[in-house]
Structure formats: C-alpha cells, structure tokens
PDB file of C-alpha atoms (C1' of nucleotides) in Angstrom:
ATOM      1  CA  MET A  12     -18.878  15.335  48.471  1.00  0.00           C
ATOM      2  CA  ALA A  13     -21.626  17.177  46.562  1.00  0.00           C
ATOM      3  CA  VAL A  14     -20.830  19.231  43.330  1.00  0.00           C
ATOM      4  CA  SER A  15     -17.341  20.792  43.310  1.00  0.00           C
ATOM      5  CA  ARG A  16     -16.195  24.199  42.539  1.00  0.00           C
ATOM      6  CA  ALA A  17     -13.879  24.444  39.666  1.00  0.00           C
ATOM      7  CA  PRO A  18     -10.240  23.325  40.472  1.00  0.00           C
ATOM      8  CA  GLU A  19      -7.871  26.174  40.212  1.00  0.00           C
ATOM      9  CA  THR A  20      -4.659  24.481  39.358  1.00  0.00           C
ATOM     10  CA  GLU A  21      -3.828  21.145  37.638  1.00  0.00           C
ATOM     11  CA  SER A  22      -2.431  19.837  40.931  1.00  0.00           C
ATOM     12  CA  GLU A  23      -5.684  20.485  42.597  1.00  0.00           C
ATOM     13  CA  LEU A  24      -7.448  18.740  39.956  1.00  0.00           C
ATOM     14  CA  LEU A  25      -5.101  15.947  40.172  1.00  0.00           C
ATOM     15  CA  SER A  26      -5.375  15.626  43.966  1.00  0.00           C
ATOM     16  CA  ARG A  27      -9.182  15.382  43.544  1.00  0.00           C
ATOM     17  CA  ALA A  28      -9.151  12.922  41.011  1.00  0.00           C
ATOM     18  CA  HIS A  29      -6.474  10.591  43.464  1.00  0.00           C
ATOM     19  CA  ALA A  30      -8.854  11.042  46.262  1.00  0.00           C
ATOM     20  CA  LEU A  31     -11.266   8.962  44.142  1.00  0.00           C
ATOM     21  CA  ALA A  32      -8.864   6.080  43.419  1.00  0.00           C
ATOM     22  CA  GLY A  33     -10.203   2.878  44.753  1.00  0.00           C
ATOM     23  CA  LEU A  34     -13.760   4.030  45.280  1.00  0.00           C
ATOM     24  CA  THR A  35     -16.404   1.830  43.652  1.00  0.00           C
ATOM     25  CA  LEU A  36     -19.038   3.626  41.384  1.00  0.00           C
ATOM     26  CA  ALA A  37     -21.611   2.762  43.998  1.00  0.00           C
ATOM     27  CA  GLU A  38     -19.850   5.072  46.607  1.00  0.00           C
ATOM     28  CA  LEU A  39     -19.157   7.533  43.820  1.00  0.00           C
ATOM     29  CA  GLY A  40     -22.798   7.742  43.344  1.00  0.00           C
ATOM     30  CA  GLN A  41     -23.594   7.728  46.890  1.00  0.00           C
ATOM     31  CA  ARG A  42     -21.053  10.819  47.532  1.00  0.00           C
ATOM     32  CA  LEU A  43     -22.741  12.750  44.727  1.00  0.00           C
ATOM     33  CA  GLY A  44     -26.325  11.627  45.551  1.00  0.00           C
ATOM     34  CA  VAL A  45     -27.021  10.241  42.186  1.00  0.00           C
ATOM     35  CA  PRO A  46     -28.288   6.854  41.398  1.00  0.00           C
ATOM     36  CA  VAL A  47     -25.968   4.276  40.167  1.00  0.00           C
ATOM     37  CA  PRO A  48     -27.401   2.400  36.939  1.00  0.00           C
ATOM     38  CA  ALA A  49     -27.410  -1.114  37.032  1.00  0.00           C
ATOM     39  CA  ASP A  50     -25.831  -1.469  33.745  1.00  0.00           C
ATOM     40  CA  LEU A  51     -24.455   1.266  31.048  1.00  0.00           C
ATOM     41  CA  THR A  52     -26.527   0.218  28.173  1.00  0.00           C
ATOM     42  CA  ARG A  53     -28.761   2.998  28.595  1.00  0.00           C
ATOM     43  CA  ALA A  54     -26.349   5.196  30.786  1.00  0.00           C
ATOM     44  CA  LYS A  55     -23.184   5.103  28.539  1.00  0.00           C
ATOM     45  CA  GLY A  56     -21.990   8.239  29.860  1.00  0.00           C
ATOM     46  CA  TRP A  57     -22.607   7.809  33.458  1.00  0.00           C
ATOM     47  CA  PHE A  58     -19.147   7.485  34.613  1.00  0.00           C
ATOM     48  CA  GLY A  59     -17.901  10.589  32.667  1.00  0.00           C
ATOM     49  CA  GLN A  60     -20.447  12.721  33.829  1.00  0.00           C
ATOM     50  CA  ALA A  61     -20.553  11.760  37.508  1.00  0.00           C
ATOM     51  CA  LEU A  62     -16.428  12.410  37.278  1.00  0.00           C
ATOM     52  CA  GLU A  63     -17.285  15.962  35.845  1.00  0.00           C
ATOM     53  CA  ARG A  64     -19.311  16.759  38.642  1.00  0.00           C
ATOM     54  CA  ALA A  65     -17.180  15.336  41.433  1.00  0.00           C
ATOM     55  CA  LEU A  66     -14.098  17.080  39.995  1.00  0.00           C
ATOM     56  CA  GLY A  67     -15.904  20.507  39.263  1.00  0.00           C
ATOM     57  CA  ALA A  68     -15.647  20.371  35.354  1.00  0.00           C
ATOM     58  CA  THR A  69     -17.048  23.671  33.958  1.00  0.00           C
ATOM     59  CA  ALA A  70     -18.215  22.952  30.526  1.00  0.00           C
ATOM     60  CA  SER A  71     -20.573  20.208  30.445  1.00  0.00           C
ATOM     61  CA  SER A  72     -22.247  19.895  27.025  1.00  0.00           C
ATOM     62  CA  ARG A  73     -20.460  22.958  25.620  1.00  0.00           C
ATOM     63  CA  ALA A  74     -17.710  22.980  23.082  1.00  0.00           C
ATOM     64  CA  ALA A  75     -14.921  23.641  25.463  1.00  0.00           C
ATOM     65  CA  PRO A  76     -12.523  21.707  27.557  1.00  0.00           C
ATOM     66  CA  ASP A  77     -14.179  20.364  30.581  1.00  0.00           C
ATOM     67  CA  PHE A  78     -11.842  22.436  32.739  1.00  0.00           C
ATOM     68  CA  GLU A  79     -11.824  25.687  30.861  1.00  0.00           C
ATOM     69  CA  ALA A  80      -9.520  27.699  33.064  1.00  0.00           C
ATOM     70  CA  LEU A  81      -7.001  24.874  33.190  1.00  0.00           C
ATOM     71  CA  GLY A  82      -7.192  23.746  29.377  1.00  0.00           C
ATOM     72  CA  VAL A  83      -7.838  20.207  30.261  1.00  0.00           C
ATOM     73  CA  GLU A  84     -10.157  17.689  28.919  1.00  0.00           C
ATOM     74  CA  LEU A  85     -11.474  14.774  31.085  1.00  0.00           C
ATOM     75  CA  LYS A  86     -11.520  11.234  29.696  1.00  0.00           C
ATOM     76  CA  THR A  87     -12.597   8.247  31.365  1.00  0.00           C
ATOM     77  CA  LEU A  88     -10.755   5.029  30.475  1.00  0.00           C
ATOM     78  CA  PRO A  89     -12.467   1.682  30.817  1.00  0.00           C
ATOM     79  CA  VAL A  90      -9.845  -0.992  31.524  1.00  0.00           C
ATOM     80  CA  GLY A  91     -10.050  -4.942  31.532  1.00  0.00           C
ATOM     81  CA  ALA A  92      -8.719  -7.212  34.048  1.00  0.00           C
ATOM     82  CA  LYS A  93      -5.104  -7.061  32.386  1.00  0.00           C
ATOM     83  CA  GLY A  94      -5.300  -3.337  32.955  1.00  0.00           C
ATOM     84  CA  VAL A  95      -5.593  -2.718  29.214  1.00  0.00           C
ATOM     85  CA  PRO A  96      -8.291  -0.315  27.856  1.00  0.00           C
ATOM     86  CA  CYS A  97     -11.263  -2.478  26.758  1.00  0.00           C
ATOM     87  CA  GLU A  98     -12.685   0.308  24.567  1.00  0.00           C
ATOM     88  CA  SER A  99     -11.616   3.150  22.066  1.00  0.00           C
ATOM     89  CA  THR A 100     -11.852   6.580  23.136  1.00  0.00           C
ATOM     90  CA  PHE A 101     -13.990   9.097  21.334  1.00  0.00           C
ATOM     91  CA  VAL A 102     -12.128  12.341  20.563  1.00  0.00           C
ATOM     92  CA  CYS A 103     -14.627  14.695  18.851  1.00  0.00           C
ATOM     93  CA  THR A 104     -17.134  14.892  16.007  1.00  0.00           C
ATOM     94  CA  ILE A 105     -16.133  15.680  12.224  1.00  0.00           C
ATOM     95  CA  ASP A 106     -17.265  18.644  10.199  1.00  0.00           C
ATOM     96  CA  LEU A 107     -17.278  16.608   7.161  1.00  0.00           C
ATOM     97  CA  SER A 108     -17.957  19.616   5.154  1.00  0.00           C
ATOM     98  CA  ARG A 109     -15.048  21.768   6.339  1.00  0.00           C
ATOM     99  CA  ILE A 110     -12.392  19.417   7.358  1.00  0.00           C
ATOM    100  CA  GLY A 111     -10.709  19.454   3.824  1.00  0.00           C
ATOM    101  CA  ASP A 112      -9.839  23.272   4.935  1.00  0.00           C
ATOM    102  CA  VAL A 113      -8.208  22.458   8.136  1.00  0.00           C
ATOM    103  CA  ASP A 114      -4.671  21.575   8.778  1.00  0.00           C
ATOM    104  CA  TRP A 115      -3.441  19.243  11.918  1.00  0.00           C
ATOM    105  CA  THR A 116      -2.079  22.407  13.750  1.00  0.00           C
ATOM    106  CA  THR A 117      -5.569  23.895  14.084  1.00  0.00           C
ATOM    107  CA  SER A 118      -7.459  20.657  14.183  1.00  0.00           C
ATOM    108  CA  LEU A 119      -9.989  19.970  16.989  1.00  0.00           C
ATOM    109  CA  VAL A 120      -8.167  16.588  17.599  1.00  0.00           C
ATOM    110  CA  ARG A 121      -5.035  18.327  18.365  1.00  0.00           C
ATOM    111  CA  LYS A 122      -6.620  20.636  20.611  1.00  0.00           C
ATOM    112  CA  LYS A 123      -8.520  18.205  22.476  1.00  0.00           C
ATOM    113  CA  LEU A 124      -5.642  15.908  23.104  1.00  0.00           C
ATOM    114  CA  ALA A 125      -3.368  18.722  24.090  1.00  0.00           C
ATOM    115  CA  ARG A 126      -3.836  18.074  27.824  1.00  0.00           C
ATOM    116  CA  VAL A 127      -5.947  15.287  29.052  1.00  0.00           C
ATOM    117  CA  LEU A 128      -6.823  13.995  32.380  1.00  0.00           C
ATOM    118  CA  TRP A 129      -7.029  10.061  31.874  1.00  0.00           C
ATOM    119  CA  ALA A 130      -9.348   8.470  34.524  1.00  0.00           C
ATOM    120  CA  PRO A 131      -9.086   4.712  34.425  1.00  0.00           C
ATOM    121  CA  VAL A 132     -12.276   2.688  35.730  1.00  0.00           C
ATOM    122  CA  GLU A 133     -12.791  -1.005  35.672  1.00  0.00           C
ATOM    123  CA  GLY A 134     -14.755  -1.713  32.634  1.00  0.00           C
ATOM    124  CA  ALA A 135     -14.982  -5.515  32.387  1.00  0.00           C
ATOM    125  CA  ARG A 136     -18.508  -6.509  31.595  1.00  0.00           C
ATOM    126  CA  ASP A 137     -18.647  -9.086  34.336  1.00  0.00           C
ATOM    127  CA  ILE A 138     -18.102  -6.739  36.980  1.00  0.00           C
ATOM    128  CA  PRO A 139     -21.532  -5.298  38.072  1.00  0.00           C
ATOM    129  CA  VAL A 140     -21.428  -1.604  37.322  1.00  0.00           C
ATOM    130  CA  PRO A 141     -21.739  -0.419  41.044  1.00  0.00           C
ATOM    131  CA  ALA A 142     -18.881  -2.581  41.976  1.00  0.00           C
ATOM    132  CA  ARG A 143     -16.505  -1.212  39.492  1.00  0.00           C
ATOM    133  CA  ARG A 144     -13.593   0.513  40.951  1.00  0.00           C
ATOM    134  CA  ILE A 145     -12.084   3.909  40.058  1.00  0.00           C
ATOM    135  CA  GLY A 146      -8.365   3.991  39.118  1.00  0.00           C
ATOM    136  CA  THR A 147      -5.668   6.365  39.647  1.00  0.00           C
ATOM    137  CA  ALA A 148      -6.077   9.287  37.128  1.00  0.00           C
ATOM    138  CA  LEU A 149      -3.127  10.889  35.373  1.00  0.00           C
ATOM    139  CA  LEU A 150      -2.561  14.100  33.388  1.00  0.00           C
ATOM    140  CA  TRP A 151      -1.108  13.461  30.063  1.00  0.00           C
ATOM    141  CA  SER A 152      -0.081  15.752  27.118  1.00  0.00           C
ATOM    142  CA  PRO A 153       1.240  13.754  23.725  1.00  0.00           C
ATOM    143  CA  SER A 154       5.297  13.385  23.504  1.00  0.00           C
ATOM    144  CA  ALA A 155       6.604  14.750  20.153  1.00  0.00           C
ATOM    145  CA  ASP A 156       6.645  11.228  18.977  1.00  0.00           C
ATOM    146  CA  ASP A 157       3.012  10.607  19.844  1.00  0.00           C
ATOM    147  CA  GLU A 158       2.017  13.911  17.924  1.00  0.00           C
ATOM    148  CA  ASP A 159       4.020  13.114  15.022  1.00  0.00           C
ATOM    149  CA  ALA A 160       2.014   9.860  14.881  1.00  0.00           C
ATOM    150  CA  LEU A 161      -1.436  11.526  15.311  1.00  0.00           C
ATOM    151  CA  ARG A 162      -0.703  13.950  12.681  1.00  0.00           C
ATOM    152  CA  PHE A 163       0.407  11.258  10.339  1.00  0.00           C
ATOM    153  CA  ASP A 164      -3.092   9.516  10.848  1.00  0.00           C
ATOM    154  CA  TRP A 165      -5.058  12.806  11.110  1.00  0.00           C
ATOM    155  CA  GLU A 166      -3.750  14.004   7.516  1.00  0.00           C
ATOM    156  CA  GLU A 167      -4.398  10.700   5.975  1.00  0.00           C
ATOM    157  CA  LEU A 168      -8.048  10.375   7.326  1.00  0.00           C
ATOM    158  CA  ALA A 169      -8.856  14.322   6.924  1.00  0.00           C
ATOM    159  CA  GLY A 170      -7.441  13.937   3.401  1.00  0.00           C
ATOM    160  CA  ILE A 171      -9.685  11.277   2.471  1.00  0.00           C
ATOM    161  CA  ILE A 172     -12.611  13.086   3.667  1.00  0.00           C
ATOM    162  CA  GLY A 173     -11.699  16.377   2.189  1.00  0.00           C
ATOM    163  CA  ARG A 174     -11.474  14.547  -1.265  1.00  0.00           C
ATOM    164  CA  GLY A 175     -15.101  13.552  -0.403  1.00  0.00           C
ATOM    165  CA  ASP A 176     -14.204  10.004  -0.065  1.00  0.00           C
ATOM    166  CA  VAL A 177     -16.032   9.858   3.245  1.00  0.00           C
ATOM    167  CA  GLU A 178     -17.989   6.790   2.210  1.00  0.00           C
ATOM    168  CA  ASN A 179     -15.024   4.865   1.491  1.00  0.00           C
ATOM    169  CA  LEU A 180     -13.497   5.413   4.849  1.00  0.00           C
ATOM    170  CA  THR A 181     -13.768   2.540   7.411  1.00  0.00           C
ATOM    171  CA  GLY A 182     -12.641   2.103  11.032  1.00  0.00           C
ATOM    172  CA  HIS A 183      -9.815   0.045   9.552  1.00  0.00           C
ATOM    173  CA  LEU A 184      -7.876   2.889   8.629  1.00  0.00           C
ATOM    174  CA  GLY A 185      -5.433   4.677  10.813  1.00  0.00           C
ATOM    175  CA  ARG A 186      -2.500   3.285  13.365  1.00  0.00           C
ATOM    176  CA  HIS A 187      -3.734   5.291  16.339  1.00  0.00           C
ATOM    177  CA  LEU A 188      -6.600   7.422  15.224  1.00  0.00           C
ATOM    178  CA  GLN A 189      -9.499   6.096  13.159  1.00  0.00           C
ATOM    179  CA  VAL A 190     -12.827   7.461  11.960  1.00  0.00           C
ATOM    180  CA  ARG A 191     -16.023   5.536  12.770  1.00  0.00           C
ATOM    181  CA  PRO A 192     -19.706   6.584  13.132  1.00  0.00           C
ATOM    182  CA  LYS A 193     -20.828   8.950  15.924  1.00  0.00           C
ATOM    183  CA  ALA A 194     -24.683   9.318  15.515  1.00  0.00           C
ATOM    184  CA  ALA A 195     -27.815   8.498  17.172  1.00  0.00           C
ATOM    185  CA  SER A 196     -28.339   5.718  14.461  1.00  0.00           C
ATOM    186  CA  SER A 197     -27.140   4.563  10.981  1.00  0.00           C
ATOM    187  CA  ARG A 198     -30.079   6.597   9.695  1.00  0.00           C
ATOM    188  CA  SER A 199     -28.636   9.844  11.175  1.00  0.00           C
ATOM    189  CA  ARG A 200     -27.154  12.263   8.359  1.00  0.00           C
ATOM    190  CA  ARG A 201     -25.578  15.439   8.064  1.00  0.00           C
ATOM    191  CA  ARG A 202     -23.820  17.562   5.263  1.00  0.00           C
ATOM    192  CA  GLY A 203     -20.878  16.285   3.521  1.00  0.00           C
ATOM    193  CA  VAL A 204     -19.025  17.452   0.458  1.00  0.00           C
ATOM    194  CA  ASP A 205     -18.229  15.061  -2.619  1.00  0.00           C
ATOM    195  CA  GLY A 206     -15.320  15.328  -4.741  1.00  0.00           C
ATOM    196  CA  GLU A 207     -16.932  17.701  -7.008  1.00  0.00           C
ATOM    197  CA  GLY A 208     -17.792  20.078  -4.277  1.00  0.00           C
ATOM    198  CA  ALA A 209     -21.483  18.968  -4.294  1.00  0.00           C
ATOM    199  CA  SER A 210     -23.211  18.718  -1.123  1.00  0.00           C
ATOM    200  CA  PHE A 211     -24.562  15.332   0.044  1.00  0.00           C
ATOM    201  CA  ALA A 212     -26.261  13.526   3.049  1.00  0.00           C
ATOM    202  CA  ALA A 213     -23.476  11.558   4.892  1.00  0.00           C
ATOM    203  CA  LEU A 214     -23.532   9.592   8.314  1.00  0.00           C
ATOM    204  CA  PRO A 215     -21.916  11.853  10.815  1.00  0.00           C
ATOM    205  CA  ARG A 216     -18.408  10.390  11.974  1.00  0.00           C
ATOM    206  CA  GLY A 217     -15.937  11.227  14.567  1.00  0.00           C
ATOM    207  CA  PHE A 218     -12.231  10.519  15.468  1.00  0.00           C
ATOM    208  CA  TYR A 219     -11.704   7.887  18.085  1.00  0.00           C
ATOM    209  CA  LEU A 220      -8.305   6.821  19.647  1.00  0.00           C
ATOM    210  CA  ARG A 221      -7.769   3.288  19.311  1.00  0.00           C
ATOM    211  CA  ALA A 222      -7.367   1.069  22.672  1.00  0.00           C
ATOM    212  CA  SER A 223      -3.786   0.261  21.723  1.00  0.00           C
ATOM    213  CA  PHE A 224      -2.678   3.773  21.767  1.00  0.00           C
ATOM    214  CA  THR A 225      -4.291   4.526  25.311  1.00  0.00           C
ATOM    215  CA  ALA A 226      -2.781   1.360  26.474  1.00  0.00           C
ATOM    216  CA  ARG A 227       0.745   2.853  25.888  1.00  0.00           C
ATOM    217  CA  ILE A 228      -0.280   5.936  28.114  1.00  0.00           C
ATOM    218  CA  LEU A 229      -1.300   3.685  30.812  1.00  0.00           C
ATOM    219  CA  ALA A 230       1.799   1.653  30.232  1.00  0.00           C
ATOM    220  CA  GLU A 231       4.300   4.498  30.386  1.00  0.00           C
ATOM    221  CA  ARG A 232       2.951   5.521  33.782  1.00  0.00           C
ATOM    222  CA  PHE A 233       2.054   2.497  35.334  1.00  0.00           C
ATOM    223  CA  GLY A 234       4.370  -0.103  33.755  1.00  0.00           C
ATOM    224  CA  ALA A 235       3.629  -3.286  31.389  1.00  0.00           C
ATOM    225  CA  PRO A 236      -0.039  -4.546  31.294  1.00  0.00           C
ATOM    226  CA  GLY A 237      -0.621  -7.149  33.687  1.00  0.00           C
ATOM    227  CA  SER A 238       2.517  -6.470  35.882  1.00  0.00           C
ATOM    228  CA  ASN A 239       0.177  -6.109  38.849  1.00  0.00           C
ATOM    229  CA  ALA A 240      -3.065  -7.737  37.831  1.00  0.00           C
ATOM    230  CA  GLY A 241      -5.925  -7.167  39.988  1.00  0.00           C
ATOM    231  CA  ASP A 242      -4.462  -3.941  41.431  1.00  0.00           C
ATOM    232  CA  GLN A 243      -3.606  -2.036  38.249  1.00  0.00           C
ATOM    233  CA  TYR A 244      -3.704   1.768  38.576  1.00  0.00           C
ATOM    234  CA  GLY A 245      -4.811   1.642  42.104  1.00  0.00           C
ATOM    235  CA  VAL A 246      -8.314  -0.139  41.167  1.00  0.00           C
TER     236      VAL A 246
ATOM    237  C1'  DT B   3     -12.658 -12.643  20.639  1.00  0.00           C
ATOM    238  C1'  DA B   4     -10.896  -8.156  18.982  1.00  0.00           C
ATOM    239  C1'  DT B   5     -12.608  -4.709  16.394  1.00  0.00           C
ATOM    240  C1'  DT B   6     -15.946  -1.876  13.432  1.00  0.00           C
ATOM    241  C1'  DG B   7     -20.230  -0.249  12.915  1.00  0.00           C
ATOM    242  C1'  DA B   8     -24.334   1.033  15.505  1.00  0.00           C
ATOM    243  C1'  DT B   9     -26.623   3.164  19.571  1.00  0.00           C
ATOM    244  C1'  DC B  10     -28.008   5.414  24.056  1.00  0.00           C
ATOM    245  C1'  DA B  11     -28.906   9.729  27.494  1.00  0.00           C
ATOM    246  C1'  DT B  12     -28.939  14.596  28.541  1.00  0.00           C
ATOM    247  C1'  DA B  13     -28.236  19.355  27.596  1.00  0.00           C
ATOM    248  C1'  DT B  14     -28.646  23.496  24.938  1.00  0.00           C
TER     249       DT B  14
ATOM    250  C1'  DA C  21     -30.222  19.500  15.467  1.00  0.00           C
ATOM    251  C1'  DT C  22     -25.875  19.456  17.564  1.00  0.00           C
ATOM    252  C1'  DA C  23     -22.966  19.522  21.170  1.00  0.00           C
ATOM    253  C1'  DT C  24     -21.425  16.710  25.410  1.00  0.00           C
ATOM    254  C1'  DG C  25     -20.653  12.216  27.912  1.00  0.00           C
ATOM    255  C1'  DA C  26     -19.369   7.151  25.996  1.00  0.00           C
ATOM    256  C1'  DT C  27     -20.284   1.690  25.478  1.00  0.00           C
ATOM    257  C1'  DC C  28     -22.961  -1.894  23.211  1.00  0.00           C
ATOM    258  C1'  DA C  29     -23.388  -5.638  20.088  1.00  0.00           C
ATOM    259  C1'  DA C  30     -22.917  -7.548  15.453  1.00  0.00           C
ATOM    260  C1'  DT C  31     -19.412  -9.065  12.577  1.00  0.00           C
ATOM    261  C1'  DA C  32     -14.949 -10.746  10.763  1.00  0.00           C
TER     262       DA C  32
END
DNA sequence: TATTGATCATAT
DNA sequence: ATATGATCAATA
C-alpha cells in the first residue's frame, strides 16, 4: 500500500476507506510497513495516524483539515461489541483567553465538524490490538438539528469560559459537547482570563463529542445498535 | 460500569 | 510549548 497521495475527491477518499473495511490492524500495519503496538497505552493515536497515511491525509500535525483540498476531517471511532462507540471524540483544544470573543458561526468546533470521515474500528479492550478490525467509514455533515444542538451546547460552555468560570466547568455539562482536560498532565497550564479580565494559569481544555452523539451518527447509517451484533459496520 | 479527569506519543 | 492523533484509568 505504502503512503498514498492525497485523494482528489470525496468519492476517491471514501473508496479508499471502504477498501480497508474488514482488515485487522495487523494487516493495516503490514501494508504500511509500520509495527503494530501490542496495546494502545503508549500509542493512543496509532490507528488515527496509520489511517492518515493509508488514506493520503495532507495535514499531519498542522492546524488544518486532514484532507485540506477536500475540507474533510478524519476521526476514528472505537466501537464496542454492540457497535456503540466506547469513547468520546476529541474535537479541538480551546483558546481559553479568547473564546469569549468568538461565536458559534466562526468557532473551531463548527469548522472541524462541518465535514467528517468517521472511521469505526473495534475498540473493545478484550480484543488484542493487532486483531481489531477496521469498520466501514462514512462521510458525514451535521444535520440542521445536529447543528442547532451543538450550537446550544457550545454557547453554554463557551459562555462559561468567557465569563472566566472555566475552573467551575466539569465534564458533566453539555448534552452532546463537553469540555474536558486536554493536556500532557494535570500540572499543565496555559493562559486563561478570569471574570475581571485578569490573566491566570489554567489547565488546558478541549471540546469533546459524547459517545451518545457519535452513536447516533452510526445508527442513522447502519441501523440500531446491536441489530447485527458481531458484524457491525463491516468489522 | 459509564463517565470524567488524566495521560501518552509525535511533529513542528 | 503547542499543535496533531486519541485512549487510559480512577471515580462516582
């Protein structure tokens, strides 16, 4: 397989992704000529990065969509035995000192989620990583209802941060979107702004999509969770 | 056991 | 340090 050139159209991208459905991660690693980790503890981004290479993503480690020419973001989606996502999905980091001046329309969350290639993969911890199978990817954009719901959460969460109350924000808030730490460790700090406009050192945070939200995306495409147990999403 | 808070790797 | 890619693991 080797590293691919960038796909020129969405349909080319989707074809490439579909050609990987059913492969194990061991087979993907072999095709790419990269070793497959025995577990993900020290290789949490392995599948996402391997997939970027396999599909010809153009923006590794840069603040741009994975497929720049297409405006498509790639997100892997680990799913459990019942075909339900077993983790939340990281969306983007938050500029704590400026988000109060941003609105939903120009937000990074909206931009990132405008067009996403979701790539399901078996994520149950009792399946050895090399044996996990890749599912059938799907291209997605939020419906009008999705966008209304995301905007509602975003405005609530961004509003709290904008008021300088980030320290009172927990992962419990938000129906679909939530804010959680996104850092090397709990000692990490970055600049935040308090209610008086004064600068302070805050734990870095990011926006995440709850698993219940991504579950709906898969269900809309593939049917109710568990309706095809063991064979969900082509995995 | 589902969810929140913490953490790990790599590239620039 | 900050961006990218996420999952781990303690807690409720």
